[in-house]
Amino acid sequence: RDYLTVYWYSASPCSARSVERVTGVNRDWWFDQWIHGAGYPALTVEAAWQDAPAQLVVTITQTEPLERGDKARPRRWFRLPLRLALLQGKNWHEQSIELTGEVTRLLLPLPRRPKAVVLDPHHACPPKAVTLKLPQDMLLAQLRRAPGAVARIEAARALQEQPGNQVVQALGRQLQREAFWGVQRQIAKALAEIGGEAARDALLRGLRLKHPKARRGVVEALGSFRGDIRVARALVRLLRDGDRVAQFS
C-alpha cells in the first residue's frame, strides 16, 4: 500500500524504500541479490560427527557466486538466512543460520549424533540447487522422515550416488510408502540410475502405484532397461489393460 501511494505516478519507483519505511529494516541487500542480480545459489551440504568434543560439524559451500568479480571488484556470494533442522530421536529441532560467504562451517554441540540434517526444511528459499554429501544413514532418514517433499527429493537424488543393496531396498520401500507423486518420480529416477535387477524389480512393483503421475515416472524409468524381457512384458500388459500412462509415455 505504501509503495502504490508514494510511487503510483513516479517514473522511477523504489519498492526497497517502501519496505524500509514500513518495516524499519534496510533490505537493499535483498533487492540487490534477488531483483537486480542474476542467477541462483548452488549449495553443497556436508556433515561429520566428532566424539571429542561431542559436536556435529556442518559445512555448507556455495559453488555459484552472486558476482564472479574481477581485478577491480572481489567475488560476491549470496546472503542466505535459512533454517537448519536436526532429527534427534523422534523429534526435529530447528535453528536459524545465515550463509554469507563461500564456505560456512557450523560447530553444533549436541548430546548425541543426529539421525538426519536438513537444510531449509520448509523450502523457504525456493531458487537454489542443493547437493547433499551426507552419510548414507542420514540420507536414508531424510528420505523417510523429512517433513518437506523437496528435502525428500534431495535425499533420493543424493542416494543414487551411493548405490548398494541397502539403498536400493530403501528406495523400493519408500517408492511404495511415499505420499507425494513428485518424490515417487525422483525415487524412480534414482532406481533407474542405479540399475540392476533389484532396482528393476522395485520399479516393476511401482507400476501398481495409484497416482498416474507417479506411474508415469516409473514407466519412464523402466525405459532405461532396454532389452529386458520382464520389463517388456510388464509394459505390454499395462498397454493391454488400457492404462493411459503407458500409452502416452
GROMACS .gro file of C-alpha atoms in nm:
model
  249
    1ARG     CA    1   0.000   0.000   0.000
    2ASP     CA    2   0.283   0.240   0.088
    3TYR     CA    3   0.455   0.161  -0.243
    4LEU     CA    4   0.142   0.236  -0.451
    5THR     CA    5   0.063   0.552  -0.254
    6VAL     CA    6   0.409   0.703  -0.282
    7TYR     CA    7   0.520   0.583  -0.626
    8TRP     CA    8   0.197   0.550  -0.825
    9TYR     CA    9   0.290   0.837  -1.056
   10SER     CA   10   0.666   0.804  -1.022
   11ALA     CA   11   0.885   0.739  -1.322
   12SER     CA   12   1.138   0.551  -1.106
   13PRO     CA   13   0.961   0.365  -0.825
   14CYS     CA   14   1.169   0.219  -0.548
   15SER     CA   15   0.999  -0.060  -0.357
   16ALA     CA   16   1.309  -0.104  -0.138
   17ARG     CA   17   1.244   0.235   0.024
   18SER     CA   18   0.881   0.138   0.089
   19VAL     CA   19   0.991  -0.181   0.261
   20GLU     CA   20   1.236   0.016   0.474
   21ARG     CA   21   0.972   0.274   0.575
   22VAL     CA   22   0.717   0.010   0.674
   23THR     CA   23   0.948  -0.239   0.849
   24GLY     CA   24   1.224  -0.009   0.972
   25VAL     CA   25   1.480  -0.251   0.824
   26ASN     CA   26   1.707  -0.180   0.529
   27ARG     CA   27   1.669  -0.462   0.275
   28ASP     CA   28   1.887  -0.321  -0.002
   29TRP     CA   29   2.096  -0.641   0.001
   30TRP     CA   30   1.782  -0.849  -0.071
   31PHE     CA   31   1.675  -0.635  -0.369
   32ASP     CA   32   2.033  -0.624  -0.498
   33GLN     CA   33   2.055  -1.004  -0.476
   34TRP     CA   34   1.713  -1.124  -0.591
   35ILE     CA   35   1.574  -0.838  -0.805
   36HIS     CA   36   1.875  -0.672  -0.966
   37GLY     CA   37   2.115  -0.967  -0.952
   38ALA     CA   38   2.127  -1.276  -1.171
   39GLY     CA   39   2.144  -1.648  -1.115
   40TYR     CA   40   2.066  -1.850  -0.806
   41PRO     CA   41   2.272  -2.010  -0.529
   42ALA     CA   42   2.410  -2.363  -0.557
   43LEU     CA   43   2.494  -2.523  -0.224
   44THR     CA   44   2.681  -2.835  -0.118
   45VAL     CA   45   2.599  -2.966   0.230
   46GLU     CA   46   2.833  -3.192   0.428
   47ALA     CA   47   2.814  -3.317   0.787
   48ALA     CA   48   3.052  -3.507   1.014
   49TRP     CA   49   3.021  -3.616   1.376
   50GLN     CA   50   3.301  -3.566   1.628
   51ASP     CA   51   3.311  -3.757   1.957
   52ALA     CA   52   3.554  -3.536   2.149
   53PRO     CA   53   3.408  -3.288   2.196
   54ALA     CA   54   3.061  -3.419   2.106
   55GLN     CA   55   2.959  -3.197   1.819
   56LEU     CA   56   2.825  -3.201   1.466
   57VAL     CA   57   3.031  -3.020   1.204
   58VAL     CA   58   2.816  -2.894   0.918
   59THR     CA   59   2.991  -2.743   0.617
   60ILE     CA   60   2.786  -2.556   0.355
   61THR     CA   61   2.971  -2.444   0.043
   62GLN     CA   62   2.841  -2.203  -0.219
   63THR     CA   63   2.959  -2.316  -0.562
   64GLU     CA   64   2.797  -2.034  -0.767
   65PRO     CA   65   2.878  -1.675  -0.666
   66LEU     CA   66   2.638  -1.383  -0.691
   67GLU     CA   67   2.909  -1.194  -0.883
   68ARG     CA   68   3.226  -1.355  -1.017
   69GLY     CA   69   3.427  -1.039  -0.966
   70ASP     CA   70   3.736  -0.915  -1.147
   71LYS     CA   71   4.058  -0.730  -1.073
   72ALA     CA   72   3.864  -0.425  -0.953
   73ARG     CA   73   3.587  -0.596  -0.757
   74PRO     CA   74   3.604  -0.904  -0.533
   75ARG     CA   75   3.384  -1.206  -0.585
   76ARG     CA   76   3.049  -1.176  -0.405
   77TRP     CA   77   2.842  -1.455  -0.256
   78PHE     CA   78   2.474  -1.489  -0.179
   79ARG     CA   79   2.343  -1.390   0.162
   80LEU     CA   80   2.101  -1.660   0.272
   81PRO     CA   81   1.914  -1.657   0.604
   82LEU     CA   82   1.796  -2.019   0.635
   83ARG     CA   83   1.681  -2.280   0.884
   84LEU     CA   84   1.872  -2.596   0.970
   85ALA     CA   85   1.677  -2.896   1.104
   86LEU     CA   86   1.827  -3.184   1.302
   87LEU     CA   87   1.645  -3.511   1.369
   88GLN     CA   88   1.721  -3.618   1.725
   89GLY     CA   89   1.528  -3.921   1.841
   90LYS     CA   90   1.174  -3.881   1.708
   91ASN     CA   91   1.173  -3.502   1.700
   92TRP     CA   92   1.302  -3.235   1.466
   93HIS     CA   93   1.489  -2.941   1.617
   94GLU     CA   94   1.543  -2.628   1.408
   95GLN     CA   95   1.773  -2.330   1.435
   96SER     CA   96   1.839  -2.020   1.227
   97ILE     CA   97   2.163  -1.984   1.033
   98GLU     CA   98   2.292  -1.735   0.778
   99LEU     CA   99   2.523  -1.803   0.486
  100THR     CA  100   2.729  -1.504   0.377
  101GLY     CA  101   3.047  -1.638   0.219
  102GLU     CA  102   3.179  -1.915   0.005
  103VAL     CA  103   3.209  -2.161   0.296
  104THR     CA  104   3.008  -2.165   0.618
  105ARG     CA  105   3.125  -2.406   0.888
  106LEU     CA  106   2.894  -2.471   1.182
  107LEU     CA  107   3.007  -2.638   1.504
  108LEU     CA  108   2.697  -2.764   1.684
  109PRO     CA  109   2.748  -2.912   2.033
  110LEU     CA  110   2.497  -3.197   2.076
  111PRO     CA  111   2.443  -3.475   2.331
  112ARG     CA  112   2.443  -3.738   2.055
  113ARG     CA  113   2.476  -3.778   1.681
  114PRO     CA  114   2.157  -3.669   1.498
  115LYS     CA  115   1.980  -3.908   1.264
  116ALA     CA  116   1.939  -3.651   0.986
  117VAL     CA  117   2.044  -3.298   0.888
  118VAL     CA  118   1.817  -3.095   0.659
  119LEU     CA  119   1.896  -2.750   0.520
  120ASP     CA  120   1.592  -2.528   0.462
  121PRO     CA  121   1.341  -2.796   0.572
  122HIS     CA  122   1.034  -2.590   0.473
  123HIS     CA  123   1.176  -2.476   0.137
  124ALA     CA  124   1.158  -2.110   0.237
  125CYS     CA  125   1.422  -2.025  -0.028
  126PRO     CA  126   1.299  -2.200  -0.347
  127PRO     CA  127   1.553  -2.063  -0.601
  128LYS     CA  128   1.853  -2.276  -0.508
  129ALA     CA  129   2.022  -2.602  -0.604
  130VAL     CA  130   2.130  -2.828  -0.319
  131THR     CA  131   2.378  -3.116  -0.339
  132LEU     CA  132   2.393  -3.343  -0.034
  133LYS     CA  133   2.718  -3.513   0.058
  134LEU     CA  134   2.596  -3.670   0.378
  135PRO     CA  135   2.646  -4.012   0.540
  136GLN     CA  136   2.419  -4.278   0.393
  137ASP     CA  137   2.222  -4.334   0.713
  138MET     CA  138   2.141  -3.962   0.733
  139LEU     CA  139   2.019  -3.959   0.374
  140LEU     CA  140   1.801  -4.265   0.436
  141ALA     CA  141   1.647  -4.099   0.742
  142GLN     CA  142   1.587  -3.779   0.545
  143LEU     CA  143   1.419  -3.976   0.266
  144ARG     CA  144   1.182  -4.142   0.513
  145ARG     CA  145   1.116  -3.868   0.764
  146ALA     CA  146   1.185  -3.519   0.628
  147PRO     CA  147   0.870  -3.308   0.667
  148GLY     CA  148   0.912  -3.132   0.333
  149ALA     CA  149   0.878  -3.301  -0.007
  150VAL     CA  150   1.174  -3.108  -0.153
  151ALA     CA  151   1.402  -3.239   0.122
  152ARG     CA  152   1.292  -3.595   0.043
  153ILE     CA  153   1.355  -3.536  -0.328
  154GLU     CA  154   1.706  -3.407  -0.249
  155ALA     CA  155   1.773  -3.719  -0.040
  156ALA     CA  156   1.659  -3.953  -0.320
  157ARG     CA  157   1.880  -3.769  -0.568
  158ALA     CA  158   2.180  -3.795  -0.337
  159LEU     CA  159   2.125  -4.165  -0.265
  160GLN     CA  160   2.164  -4.256  -0.631
  161GLU     CA  161   2.529  -4.154  -0.590
  162GLN     CA  162   2.568  -4.418  -0.317
  163PRO     CA  163   2.444  -4.736  -0.491
  164GLY     CA  164   2.418  -5.060  -0.300
  165ASN     CA  165   2.169  -5.323  -0.185
  166GLN     CA  166   2.062  -5.128   0.124
  167VAL     CA  167   1.997  -4.813  -0.080
  168VAL     CA  168   1.800  -4.997  -0.349
  169GLN     CA  169   1.586  -5.173  -0.087
  170ALA     CA  170   1.520  -4.844   0.094
  171LEU     CA  171   1.429  -4.664  -0.229
  172GLY     CA  172   1.198  -4.950  -0.326
  173ARG     CA  173   1.017  -4.937   0.009
  174GLN     CA  174   0.982  -4.560   0.001
  175LEU     CA  175   0.851  -4.573  -0.356
  176GLN     CA  176   0.550  -4.762  -0.218
  177ARG     CA  177   0.509  -4.562   0.104
  178GLU     CA  178   0.568  -4.209  -0.024
  179ALA     CA  179   0.258  -3.988  -0.024
  180PHE     CA  180   0.365  -3.733  -0.288
  181TRP     CA  181   0.396  -3.833  -0.652
  182GLY     CA  182   0.679  -3.584  -0.713
  183VAL     CA  183   0.901  -3.765  -0.464
  184GLN     CA  184   0.798  -4.101  -0.613
  185ARG     CA  185   0.912  -3.984  -0.957
  186GLN     CA  186   1.253  -3.884  -0.820
  187ILE     CA  187   1.285  -4.220  -0.645
  188ALA     CA  188   1.206  -4.393  -0.973
  189LYS     CA  189   1.478  -4.189  -1.146
  190ALA     CA  190   1.725  -4.283  -0.875
  191LEU     CA  191   1.647  -4.653  -0.912
  192ALA     CA  192   1.689  -4.629  -1.289
  193GLU     CA  193   2.022  -4.451  -1.244
  194ILE     CA  194   2.147  -4.723  -1.007
  195GLY     CA  195   2.024  -5.005  -1.231
  196GLY     CA  196   2.047  -5.378  -1.172
  197GLU     CA  197   1.787  -5.648  -1.116
  198ALA     CA  198   1.684  -5.534  -0.768
  199ALA     CA  199   1.620  -5.180  -0.888
  200ARG     CA  200   1.430  -5.313  -1.190
  201ASP     CA  201   1.209  -5.528  -0.967
  202ALA     CA  202   1.134  -5.234  -0.739
  203LEU     CA  203   1.025  -5.031  -1.042
  204LEU     CA  204   0.808  -5.315  -1.170
  205ARG     CA  205   0.626  -5.317  -0.837
  206GLY     CA  206   0.584  -4.943  -0.880
  207LEU     CA  207   0.362  -5.000  -1.184
  208ARG     CA  208   0.081  -5.059  -0.931
  209LEU     CA  209   0.110  -4.711  -0.775
  210LYS     CA  210  -0.222  -4.528  -0.760
  211HIS     CA  211  -0.122  -4.181  -0.875
  212PRO     CA  212  -0.095  -4.165  -1.257
  213LYS     CA  213   0.194  -3.914  -1.245
  214ALA     CA  214   0.388  -4.148  -1.018
  215ARG     CA  215   0.320  -4.443  -1.252
  216ARG     CA  216   0.432  -4.236  -1.548
  217GLY     CA  217   0.759  -4.168  -1.370
  218VAL     CA  218   0.801  -4.542  -1.314
  219VAL     CA  219   0.729  -4.620  -1.681
  220GLU     CA  220   0.983  -4.358  -1.791
  221ALA     CA  221   1.240  -4.502  -1.550
  222LEU     CA  222   1.183  -4.853  -1.684
  223GLY     CA  223   1.274  -4.717  -2.027
  224SER     CA  224   1.638  -4.736  -1.920
  225PHE     CA  225   1.611  -5.118  -1.901
  226ARG     CA  226   1.616  -5.172  -2.275
  227GLY     CA  227   1.613  -5.531  -2.393
  228ASP     CA  228   1.489  -5.662  -2.057
  229ILE     CA  229   1.218  -5.920  -2.127
  230ARG     CA  230   1.047  -5.879  -1.787
  231VAL     CA  231   1.015  -5.505  -1.839
  232ALA     CA  232   0.884  -5.552  -2.192
  233ARG     CA  233   0.618  -5.799  -2.079
  234ALA     CA  234   0.507  -5.576  -1.793
  235LEU     CA  235   0.468  -5.274  -2.020
  236VAL     CA  236   0.275  -5.477  -2.278
  237ARG     CA  237   0.035  -5.593  -2.004
  238LEU     CA  238  -0.006  -5.232  -1.897
  239LEU     CA  239  -0.099  -5.133  -2.253
  240ARG     CA  240  -0.343  -5.422  -2.287
  241ASP     CA  241  -0.510  -5.316  -1.963
  242GLY     CA  242  -0.572  -4.974  -2.117
  243ASP     CA  243  -0.350  -4.775  -1.880
  244ARG     CA  244  -0.321  -4.434  -2.050
  245VAL     CA  245   0.001  -4.367  -1.861
  246ALA     CA  246   0.177  -4.635  -2.066
  247GLN     CA  247   0.013  -4.518  -2.387
  248PHE     CA  248   0.145  -4.162  -2.359
  249SER     CA  249   0.487  -4.228  -2.203
   0.00000   0.00000   0.00000
